[in-house]
Short mmCIF file of C-alpha atoms and ligand atoms in Angstrom, two decimals:
data_model
loop_
_atom_site.label_atom_id
_atom_site.label_comp_id
_atom_site.label_asym_id
_atom_site.label_seq_id
_atom_site.Cartn_x
_atom_site.Cartn_y
_atom_site.Cartn_z
CA MET A 48 -28.63 18.78 21.57
CA THR A 49 -26.68 21.81 20.42
CA LEU A 50 -23.53 20.88 18.66
CA ASN A 51 -20.56 23.16 18.49
CA ARG A 52 -19.59 23.02 14.85
CA THR A 53 -16.65 25.07 13.68
CA PRO A 54 -16.05 24.91 9.94
CA ILE A 55 -12.48 24.17 8.88
CA HIS A 56 -10.87 24.67 5.48
CA VAL A 57 -11.12 21.67 3.17
CA ASN A 58 -7.30 21.50 3.00
CA ASP A 59 -7.06 21.24 6.80
CA ALA A 60 -9.80 18.62 6.81
CA VAL A 61 -7.91 16.53 4.24
CA THR A 62 -4.67 16.92 6.22
CA LYS A 63 -6.38 15.62 9.37
CA VAL A 64 -7.78 12.61 7.53
CA MET A 65 -4.44 11.81 5.93
CA ALA A 66 -2.66 12.01 9.29
CA GLU A 67 -4.95 9.25 10.63
CA SER A 68 -4.54 6.91 7.64
CA LYS A 69 -2.54 3.85 8.74
CA THR A 70 -1.51 0.88 6.63
CA LEU A 71 -2.81 -2.61 7.42
CA GLY A 72 0.17 -4.82 6.53
CA LEU A 73 1.26 -6.69 3.44
CA GLU A 74 0.08 -9.71 1.48
CA LYS A 75 1.25 -11.71 -1.52
CA ILE A 76 -1.22 -12.03 -4.37
CA PRO A 77 -1.14 -13.51 -7.90
CA PHE A 78 0.33 -10.89 -10.24
CA ASP A 79 -2.64 -11.10 -12.62
CA GLN A 80 -5.01 -10.04 -9.85
CA SER A 81 -2.91 -7.05 -8.81
CA ASN A 82 -4.32 -4.30 -11.06
CA GLY A 83 -5.26 -1.29 -8.93
CA ARG A 84 -3.37 -2.54 -5.84
CA VAL A 85 -0.38 -0.74 -4.33
CA LEU A 86 3.03 -2.44 -4.67
CA ALA A 87 4.79 -2.84 -1.32
CA VAL A 88 8.39 -3.40 -2.49
CA ASP A 89 10.65 -2.14 -5.26
CA LEU A 90 10.68 -4.77 -8.00
CA THR A 91 13.86 -5.21 -10.03
CA ALA A 92 14.52 -6.57 -13.50
CA THR A 93 15.43 -10.27 -13.38
CA SER A 94 16.86 -10.13 -16.91
CA ASP A 95 17.85 -7.58 -19.53
CA VAL A 96 15.08 -6.26 -21.79
CA PRO A 97 15.32 -6.96 -24.65
CA LEU A 98 16.68 -10.27 -23.46
CA PHE A 99 18.67 -10.65 -26.71
CA THR A 100 19.48 -8.43 -29.67
CA LYS A 101 16.55 -8.86 -32.02
CA SER A 102 15.06 -7.71 -35.28
CA ALA A 103 12.57 -4.85 -34.97
CA MET A 104 11.25 -5.41 -38.50
CA ASP A 105 10.34 -8.13 -40.97
CA GLY A 106 13.05 -8.25 -43.64
CA PHE A 107 16.62 -9.39 -44.16
CA ALA A 108 19.53 -9.43 -41.71
CA VAL A 109 22.88 -8.72 -43.35
CA ASN A 110 26.35 -7.51 -42.55
CA SER A 111 26.29 -3.71 -42.99
CA LYS A 112 29.74 -3.77 -44.66
CA ASP A 113 28.19 -5.64 -47.61
CA THR A 114 25.80 -2.75 -48.32
CA ALA A 115 28.68 -0.33 -49.04
CA GLY A 116 28.28 1.51 -52.32
CA ALA A 117 24.60 0.60 -52.85
CA SER A 118 22.62 3.31 -54.66
CA LYS A 119 19.73 3.82 -57.04
CA ASP A 120 22.04 3.29 -60.01
CA ASN A 121 24.14 0.61 -58.40
CA ARG A 122 21.84 -1.85 -56.69
CA VAL A 123 23.66 -4.39 -54.55
CA ALA A 124 22.42 -7.99 -54.64
CA PHE A 125 22.13 -10.42 -51.73
CA LYS A 126 21.49 -14.15 -51.61
CA VAL A 127 19.19 -15.51 -48.91
CA VAL A 128 20.77 -18.47 -47.15
CA GLU A 129 18.51 -19.15 -44.18
CA GLU A 130 15.22 -18.15 -42.59
CA VAL A 131 15.00 -16.98 -38.98
CA PRO A 132 11.39 -16.61 -37.78
CA ALA A 133 10.67 -15.26 -34.26
CA GLY A 134 11.50 -17.94 -31.70
CA ALA A 135 14.26 -19.46 -33.89
CA THR A 136 18.03 -18.82 -33.77
CA SER A 137 20.91 -19.36 -36.19
CA ASP A 138 24.67 -19.79 -35.77
CA TYR A 139 25.33 -19.70 -39.50
CA GLU A 140 28.28 -17.45 -40.44
CA LEU A 141 27.25 -15.17 -43.32
CA LYS A 142 29.64 -15.03 -46.25
CA GLU A 143 29.97 -11.95 -48.44
CA ASN A 144 26.58 -10.69 -49.72
CA GLU A 145 24.59 -13.38 -47.99
CA ALA A 146 21.48 -12.62 -45.94
CA PHE A 147 19.06 -14.16 -43.47
CA ARG A 148 15.35 -13.78 -44.11
CA ILE A 149 14.38 -12.63 -40.61
CA MET A 150 11.13 -11.75 -38.83
CA THR A 151 10.32 -9.18 -36.14
CA GLY A 152 11.33 -10.47 -32.70
CA ALA A 153 13.86 -13.04 -33.97
CA GLU A 154 17.38 -13.10 -32.49
CA ILE A 155 19.92 -11.43 -34.79
CA PRO A 156 22.53 -14.04 -35.74
CA LYS A 157 26.10 -13.07 -34.70
CA SER A 158 27.29 -12.59 -38.28
CA ALA A 159 24.62 -9.95 -39.10
CA ASP A 160 24.48 -6.40 -37.73
CA THR A 161 21.68 -4.63 -39.61
CA VAL A 162 18.16 -5.35 -40.85
CA ILE A 163 16.72 -4.25 -44.19
CA MET A 164 12.91 -4.05 -44.26
CA PHE A 165 11.10 -5.94 -47.04
CA GLU A 166 9.81 -2.59 -48.32
CA GLN A 167 13.39 -1.41 -48.89
CA THR A 168 14.27 -4.30 -51.24
CA LYS A 169 13.43 -5.66 -54.66
CA GLU A 170 13.13 -9.45 -54.49
CA THR A 171 15.06 -11.63 -56.97
CA ASP A 172 14.97 -15.42 -57.63
CA HIS A 173 17.32 -16.28 -54.75
CA GLY A 174 17.41 -13.06 -52.81
CA PHE A 175 16.97 -9.31 -53.23
CA THR A 176 18.68 -6.06 -54.19
CA ILE A 177 18.95 -2.77 -52.32
CA ARG A 178 19.40 0.84 -53.43
CA ARG A 179 21.12 2.37 -50.41
CA GLU A 180 23.70 1.65 -47.75
CA PHE A 181 22.66 0.45 -44.28
CA LYS A 182 24.47 1.32 -41.09
CA GLU A 183 25.11 -0.99 -38.17
CA ASN A 184 22.05 -1.59 -35.91
CA GLU A 185 19.38 -0.25 -38.26
CA ASN A 186 15.99 -1.80 -37.42
CA ILE A 187 17.52 -3.69 -34.49
CA ALA A 188 16.52 -3.69 -30.81
CA LEU A 189 19.66 -4.12 -28.74
CA LYS A 190 19.95 -6.41 -25.73
CA GLY A 191 19.35 -4.38 -22.55
CA GLU A 192 18.45 -1.13 -24.35
CA GLU A 193 15.25 -0.76 -22.27
CA CYS A 194 16.57 -2.01 -18.92
CA LYS A 195 19.28 -4.10 -17.37
CA VAL A 196 19.23 -6.84 -14.71
CA GLY A 197 18.85 -5.23 -11.29
CA ASP A 198 17.22 -1.98 -12.49
CA VAL A 199 14.15 -1.01 -10.40
CA ILE A 200 11.28 -1.47 -12.84
CA VAL A 201 8.22 -0.77 -10.65
CA GLU A 202 8.65 1.27 -7.47
CA LYS A 203 7.21 0.62 -4.02
CA GLY A 204 4.04 2.67 -3.55
CA THR A 205 3.04 2.49 -7.21
CA THR A 206 -0.62 1.88 -7.90
CA ILE A 207 -0.43 -1.10 -10.22
CA ASN A 208 -1.78 -0.46 -13.72
CA PRO A 209 -2.06 -2.76 -16.74
CA GLY A 210 1.48 -1.77 -17.78
CA ALA A 211 2.84 -2.85 -14.39
CA VAL A 212 1.02 -6.19 -14.79
CA ALA A 213 2.74 -6.63 -18.18
CA THR A 214 6.07 -5.73 -16.55
CA PHE A 215 5.59 -8.37 -13.79
CA ALA A 216 4.85 -10.94 -16.50
CA THR A 217 7.97 -9.95 -18.47
CA PHE A 218 10.19 -10.66 -15.48
CA GLY A 219 8.43 -13.81 -14.29
CA TYR A 220 6.90 -12.37 -11.10
CA THR A 221 3.97 -14.77 -10.67
CA GLU A 222 3.21 -13.24 -7.25
CA VAL A 223 3.67 -9.69 -6.00
CA GLU A 224 3.69 -8.19 -2.52
CA VAL A 225 1.07 -5.49 -2.04
CA TYR A 226 -0.49 -3.55 0.83
CA LYS A 227 -3.66 -5.05 2.24
CA GLN A 228 -6.78 -3.25 1.10
CA PRO A 229 -9.01 -1.81 3.78
CA VAL A 230 -12.32 -3.59 4.28
CA VAL A 231 -14.88 -0.83 3.82
CA GLY A 232 -18.45 -1.07 5.08
CA VAL A 233 -21.13 1.08 3.45
CA LEU A 234 -24.37 1.92 5.26
CA SER A 235 -27.06 4.38 4.26
CA THR A 236 -29.32 5.73 6.97
CA GLY A 237 -32.78 7.25 6.60
CA THR A 238 -36.30 6.08 7.42
CA GLU A 239 -37.40 7.57 4.08
CA LEU A 240 -35.24 5.20 2.07
CA LEU A 241 -36.40 2.29 -0.07
CA ASP A 242 -34.37 -0.38 -1.81
CA VAL A 243 -33.77 -0.07 -5.54
CA GLY A 244 -36.30 -2.78 -6.43
CA ASP A 245 -39.05 -1.29 -4.25
CA GLU A 246 -42.14 0.51 -5.58
CA LEU A 247 -42.15 4.19 -4.70
CA GLU A 248 -44.40 5.25 -1.81
CA ARG A 249 -45.55 8.63 -0.60
CA GLY A 250 -42.80 10.44 1.31
CA LYS A 251 -40.13 7.90 0.40
CA ILE A 252 -37.28 7.74 -2.11
CA ARG A 253 -34.96 5.03 -3.35
CA ASN A 254 -31.49 4.72 -1.82
CA SER A 255 -29.02 5.87 -4.44
CA ASN A 256 -26.08 6.59 -2.13
CA THR A 257 -25.10 3.02 -1.22
CA PRO A 258 -24.88 1.83 -4.84
CA MET A 259 -23.06 5.03 -5.81
CA ILE A 260 -20.44 4.58 -3.10
CA MET A 261 -20.05 0.90 -3.90
CA ALA A 262 -19.32 2.01 -7.47
CA GLN A 263 -16.89 4.73 -6.30
CA LEU A 264 -15.06 2.07 -4.28
CA ASP A 265 -15.14 -0.25 -7.27
CA ARG A 266 -13.56 2.51 -9.38
CA MET A 267 -10.68 2.44 -6.86
CA GLY A 268 -10.44 -1.34 -7.13
CA ILE A 269 -11.98 -1.89 -3.69
CA GLN A 270 -14.95 -4.18 -3.19
CA GLY A 271 -17.08 -2.56 -0.51
CA LYS A 272 -19.18 -4.42 2.04
CA HIS A 273 -22.80 -3.48 1.54
CA TYR A 274 -24.81 -3.17 4.79
CA LYS A 275 -28.59 -3.20 4.89
CA LEU A 276 -30.44 0.12 4.90
CA GLN A 277 -30.91 1.57 8.33
CA THR A 278 -33.92 3.45 9.70
CA ASP A 279 -33.24 6.47 11.94
CA ASP A 280 -33.52 4.59 15.26
CA PHE A 281 -30.74 5.32 17.74
CA ASP A 282 -30.44 1.92 19.44
CA ILE A 283 -30.61 -0.11 16.24
CA LEU A 284 -28.19 2.20 14.43
CA TYR A 285 -25.76 2.21 17.38
CA GLN A 286 -25.80 -1.59 17.49
CA ARG A 287 -25.32 -1.84 13.73
CA ILE A 288 -22.31 0.48 13.82
CA GLU A 289 -20.74 -1.42 16.73
CA GLU A 290 -21.17 -4.59 14.69
CA MET A 291 -19.57 -2.93 11.65
CA LEU A 292 -16.64 -1.71 13.77
CA SER A 293 -15.76 -5.32 14.55
CA GLU A 294 -15.90 -6.28 10.86
CA VAL A 295 -14.30 -3.49 8.82
CA ASP A 296 -11.36 -1.05 8.68
CA ALA A 297 -13.46 1.92 7.57
CA ILE A 298 -17.16 2.71 7.78
CA ILE A 299 -18.90 4.97 5.32
CA THR A 300 -22.34 6.12 6.37
CA THR A 301 -24.56 8.44 4.41
CA GLY A 302 -27.17 10.77 5.88
CA GLY A 303 -28.07 11.60 9.46
CA VAL A 304 -25.04 13.77 10.03
CA SER A 305 -26.57 17.26 10.15
CA VAL A 306 -28.55 18.92 12.93
CA GLY A 307 -32.02 17.45 12.33
CA ASP A 308 -34.00 15.61 15.03
CA TYR A 309 -33.27 12.30 13.34
CA ASP A 310 -29.66 13.04 12.41
CA LEU A 311 -28.25 10.47 14.82
CA LEU A 312 -24.64 10.06 13.73
CA PRO A 313 -23.20 12.90 15.86
CA LYS A 314 -24.73 11.33 19.01
CA ILE A 315 -23.51 7.90 17.98
CA TYR A 316 -19.91 9.13 17.59
CA GLU A 317 -20.20 10.66 21.04
CA LYS A 318 -21.54 7.50 22.70
CA LEU A 319 -18.91 5.38 20.97
CA GLY A 320 -16.19 7.70 22.23
CA ALA A 321 -14.88 8.23 18.71
CA GLU A 322 -12.47 11.10 18.09
CA VAL A 323 -14.22 13.56 15.79
CA LEU A 324 -11.58 14.99 13.42
CA PHE A 325 -14.05 17.58 12.11
CA ASN A 326 -17.80 17.93 11.78
CA LYS A 327 -18.05 20.98 9.58
CA VAL A 328 -16.05 21.85 6.46
CA ALA A 329 -16.05 25.26 4.81
CA MET A 330 -17.29 23.86 1.54
CA ARG A 331 -20.43 23.49 -0.53
CA PRO A 332 -21.92 20.99 -0.84
CA GLY A 333 -21.19 18.62 2.00
CA SER A 334 -20.45 21.14 4.75
CA VAL A 335 -21.77 18.70 7.37
CA THR A 336 -19.33 15.96 6.34
CA THR A 337 -17.95 14.47 9.55
CA VAL A 338 -14.93 12.23 9.92
CA SER A 339 -14.18 10.38 13.16
CA VAL A 340 -11.73 7.71 14.22
CA LEU A 341 -12.17 4.96 16.77
CA ASP A 342 -9.27 2.60 17.56
CA GLY A 343 -7.79 3.19 14.11
CA THR A 344 -11.08 2.63 12.28
CA PHE A 345 -12.37 5.50 10.18
CA LEU A 346 -16.00 6.57 10.42
CA PHE A 347 -16.74 8.68 7.35
CA GLY A 348 -20.07 10.42 7.93
CA LEU A 349 -21.03 11.59 4.46
CA SER A 350 -24.01 13.84 3.82
CA GLY A 351 -27.26 12.21 2.71
CA ASN A 352 -27.65 14.56 -0.24
CA PRO A 353 -26.28 12.62 -3.23
CA SER A 354 -24.05 15.34 -4.73
CA ALA A 355 -22.59 16.18 -1.33
CA CYS A 356 -22.12 12.47 -0.65
CA TYR A 357 -20.30 11.99 -3.96
CA SER A 358 -17.91 14.91 -3.43
CA GLY A 359 -17.31 13.94 0.19
CA PHE A 360 -16.15 10.53 -0.99
CA GLU A 361 -13.83 11.94 -3.65
CA LEU A 362 -12.34 14.57 -1.33
CA PHE A 363 -11.81 12.55 1.85
CA VAL A 364 -12.51 8.84 1.47
CA ARG A 365 -10.58 8.25 -1.73
CA PRO A 366 -7.21 9.69 -0.60
CA ALA A 367 -7.55 8.12 2.86
CA LEU A 368 -8.19 4.63 1.47
CA ASN A 369 -5.30 5.10 -0.96
CA LEU A 370 -2.97 6.17 1.84
CA MET A 371 -4.10 3.20 3.95
CA GLN A 372 -2.41 1.22 1.16
CA ASP A 373 0.64 3.54 1.24
CA ALA A 374 0.01 4.80 -2.30
CA VAL A 375 2.50 7.55 -3.17
CA ARG A 376 -0.12 9.25 -5.37
CA PRO A 377 -3.33 9.15 -3.31
CA PHE A 378 -5.03 12.28 -4.65
CA ALA A 379 -7.11 12.87 -7.76
CA PRO A 380 -5.17 15.31 -9.95
CA VAL A 381 -6.43 18.91 -10.09
CA VAL A 382 -5.75 20.61 -13.43
CA ASP A 383 -6.14 24.08 -14.97
CA ALA A 384 -9.21 24.46 -17.17
CA ILE A 385 -11.35 27.11 -18.80
CA LEU A 386 -14.92 27.59 -17.67
CA VAL A 387 -17.28 27.64 -20.66
CA GLU A 388 -20.45 28.73 -18.87
CA ASP A 389 -21.26 31.52 -16.40
CA PHE A 390 -21.42 30.50 -12.74
CA THR A 391 -22.63 33.60 -10.99
CA LYS A 392 -23.27 32.35 -7.45
CA PRO A 393 -20.85 33.80 -4.90
CA ASN A 394 -18.64 31.27 -3.13
CA PRO A 395 -18.20 32.14 0.53
CA PHE A 396 -16.76 28.62 0.99
CA SER A 397 -14.85 26.32 -1.37
CA ARG A 398 -17.31 25.05 -3.93
CA PHE A 399 -17.23 21.68 -5.68
CA ILE A 400 -19.37 21.36 -8.79
CA ARG A 401 -19.89 18.11 -10.64
CA ALA A 402 -18.63 18.93 -14.09
CA GLU A 403 -18.36 17.84 -17.63
CA LEU A 404 -14.84 18.38 -18.91
CA PHE A 405 -13.61 18.07 -22.43
CA PHE A 406 -10.60 18.92 -24.58
CA GLU A 407 -10.77 21.59 -27.28
CA GLU A 408 -8.01 23.41 -29.14
CA GLY A 409 -5.43 21.83 -26.84
CA LYS A 410 -7.14 23.15 -23.70
CA ILE A 411 -9.21 21.52 -20.97
CA LYS A 412 -12.64 23.10 -20.77
CA ALA A 413 -15.34 22.51 -18.19
CA ARG A 414 -18.94 23.31 -17.42
CA PRO A 415 -21.32 22.26 -14.65
CA SER A 416 -22.93 18.99 -15.69
CA GLY A 417 -26.55 20.03 -15.27
CA PHE A 418 -28.77 20.66 -12.24
CA ASN A 419 -26.23 21.16 -9.55
CA LYS A 420 -27.76 21.49 -6.11
CA SER A 421 -26.57 19.32 -3.25
CA ASN A 422 -29.57 17.01 -3.68
CA ALA A 423 -28.92 16.44 -7.41
CA VAL A 424 -28.18 12.98 -8.68
CA THR A 425 -28.49 13.06 -12.48
CA SER A 426 -25.73 15.66 -12.87
CA ILE A 427 -23.30 13.24 -11.20
CA ALA A 428 -24.03 10.79 -14.02
CA LYS A 429 -23.08 13.41 -16.59
CA SER A 430 -19.87 14.39 -14.80
CA ASN A 431 -16.31 13.26 -15.40
CA GLY A 432 -14.73 15.75 -13.00
CA VAL A 433 -15.43 18.27 -10.28
CA ILE A 434 -14.92 22.02 -10.71
CA VAL A 435 -13.13 23.52 -7.70
CA LEU A 436 -13.91 27.18 -6.94
CA PRO A 437 -11.94 28.60 -4.00
CA GLY A 438 -13.78 30.14 -1.06
CA GLY A 439 -13.99 33.93 -0.92
CA THR A 440 -14.54 34.33 -4.65
CA ARG A 441 -17.42 36.00 -6.44
CA GLY A 442 -19.20 34.78 -9.56
CA PHE A 443 -17.22 33.24 -12.40
CA THR A 444 -17.95 33.89 -16.06
CA SER A 445 -17.38 31.95 -19.23
CA GLY A 446 -13.71 32.11 -20.24
CA ASP A 447 -12.38 32.32 -16.66
CA ALA A 448 -9.47 30.16 -15.60
CA ILE A 449 -10.57 27.53 -13.06
CA LYS A 450 -9.35 24.25 -11.56
CA VAL A 451 -10.95 20.86 -12.13
CA MET A 452 -10.44 17.69 -10.12
CA LEU A 453 -10.14 14.65 -12.40
CA THR A 454 -12.31 12.19 -10.52
CA ASP A 455 -12.50 9.68 -13.36
CA VAL A 456 -8.79 8.98 -13.82
CA THR A 457 -7.19 6.04 -12.09
CA THR A 458 -3.64 7.41 -11.94
CA GLY A 459 -3.40 9.77 -8.99
CA THR A 460 -0.94 12.43 -7.90
CA ASP A 461 1.18 13.04 -4.79
CA THR A 462 -0.30 16.37 -3.72
CA PHE A 463 -3.80 17.54 -2.87
CA GLY A 464 -4.07 20.20 -5.58
CA VAL A 465 -7.06 22.13 -4.25
CA GLU A 466 -6.30 25.68 -3.12
N1 LIG B 513 -30.91 23.44 10.13
C1 LIG B 513 -30.06 22.96 9.22
N2 LIG B 513 -30.49 22.05 8.36
C2 LIG B 513 -29.65 21.53 7.45
C3 LIG B 513 -28.32 22.00 7.39
C4 LIG B 513 -27.89 22.95 8.32
O1 LIG B 513 -26.73 23.39 8.32
N3 LIG B 513 -28.79 23.39 9.22
N4 LIG B 513 -27.51 21.50 6.41
C5 LIG B 513 -28.19 21.10 5.20
C6 LIG B 513 -27.23 20.52 4.32
S1 LIG B 513 -26.26 21.63 3.54
C7 LIG B 513 -27.18 19.18 4.07
S2 LIG B 513 -26.06 18.59 2.95
C8 LIG B 513 -28.08 18.23 4.69
C9 LIG B 513 -27.31 17.05 5.23
O2 LIG B 513 -28.19 16.18 5.80
P1 LIG B 513 -27.78 14.79 6.42
O3 LIG B 513 -26.39 14.47 6.05
O4 LIG B 513 -28.14 14.81 7.83
O5 LIG B 513 -28.64 13.78 5.58
P2 LIG B 513 -30.19 13.43 5.76
O6 LIG B 513 -30.84 14.45 6.56
O7 LIG B 513 -30.29 12.04 6.18
O8 LIG B 513 -30.63 13.53 4.24
C10 LIG B 513 -30.51 14.69 3.48
C11 LIG B 513 -31.21 14.50 2.14
O9 LIG B 513 -30.63 13.46 1.39
C12 LIG B 513 -31.59 12.43 1.10
N5 LIG B 513 -30.92 11.13 1.24
C13 LIG B 513 -30.43 10.65 2.40
N6 LIG B 513 -29.87 9.43 2.18
C14 LIG B 513 -30.04 9.15 0.90
C15 LIG B 513 -29.70 8.03 0.10
N7 LIG B 513 -29.08 6.96 0.64
N8 LIG B 513 -30.00 8.05 -1.21
C16 LIG B 513 -30.64 9.13 -1.74
N9 LIG B 513 -30.97 10.23 -1.04
C17 LIG B 513 -30.69 10.24 0.26
C18 LIG B 513 -32.64 12.61 2.16
O10 LIG B 513 -33.86 12.03 1.82
C19 LIG B 513 -32.68 14.11 2.31
O11 LIG B 513 -33.43 14.70 1.30
O12 LIG B 513 -28.79 18.81 5.75
C20 LIG B 513 -29.33 20.13 5.46
N10 LIG B 513 -30.08 20.56 6.57
O1 MOO B 514 -23.58 21.00 2.97
MO1 MOO B 514 -24.98 20.68 1.99
O2 MOO B 514 -24.08 19.50 1.30
O3 MOO B 514 -24.65 22.08 0.97
O4 MOO B 514 -26.24 20.43 0.80
MG1 MG B 515 -30.36 15.39 8.11
#
């Protein structure tokens, strides 16, 4: 079979995938299981934070007027009349030069308006002395200074992080409404493939793509559905994919997507009647990456070569699955960096290189993370980003300005930053 494959720019390919990404509805889940999920509604503050005016330090709460005139040579003395640990309150009315012994987090009694830290006092038998004046509200956190009842505290479309979980807890949201996560099936194809626990045999290799993709999904907070390895047999593979279509919202296959005699995925998409969004991308590696859609279900046909498979996931699968949850920041951020090694190959197409990036002298620097052909696997282990070299460029040398996609960060961005 001769396939007509017209390469499209990686940006156009991403745009096509994003245009097909549809949400799957909402669900309520316990707030403490929501990390990594996408919030479906604006959540508002149910109380002021701080809830009450409180001490920000361990020390003494006094009336600032009583500190007037205090200096090194004229220490002013206070008498401690009550203790207010965190969790306690007091309605005692301070008289002149009286003080509460107060701890961080405790409500400031009405008759006090400033807090003196222990370190700023000299303790006496019944109190302490100070050597300077204190103004109103020193070392005090005021009621509502962070937010007020009704303020939007976490916006719809936010990917929930540990700080959002803390915020839900603060306001008593025991459940939160989030977008449903897509159920994602992962299937590696290839008669040459063995399971991880298998002994190696002549002509065969272990399947590293399925576990890698399961881990890439896991990094996004999605638990993938692992399907059994599949030999390159048309009827069995067709049946397996039909079965998967009835069970999942997106299918990720690896291998069998190029033009070889046993690359069966293109024929399977055709027989299924799936709409092929693209089957060739002007990029290296992973040029054969194919994405199709059938009745709203994605079929991501990633290359069998591990490095191409990895990049294909990060470029297309990750933003699509994020957008299926209506995330406002579905893309991995792409940042400016300095290349610290020569990369002399020409780049007729966009090139994505698994990379080690690090910070030095306030700059982000990056270098390829080892052996970097499409079939490489160990360099993926050493990478924490992907260098992006635009198509139509010649070799790059150490010191050149480049872009790097931050594949290892969990907070995304709202634009696909690859040029
Ligand atoms: N005549 C042409 N041949 C090839 C072309 C081309 O344009 N014309 N493209 C090459 C490029 S580039 C790539 S990338 C590969 C893509 O191949 P497939 O996606 O069809 O993948 P397979 O043929 O099944 O496997 C390729 C390679 O990867 C190994 N592999 C496969 N699955 C796994 C796995 N789960 N874990 C580890 N390794 C895996 C497989 O053994 C092969 O070595 O096609 C080129 N050919
Ligand atoms: O398109 Mo392939 O992924 O270069 O090896
Ligand atoms: Mg092949």
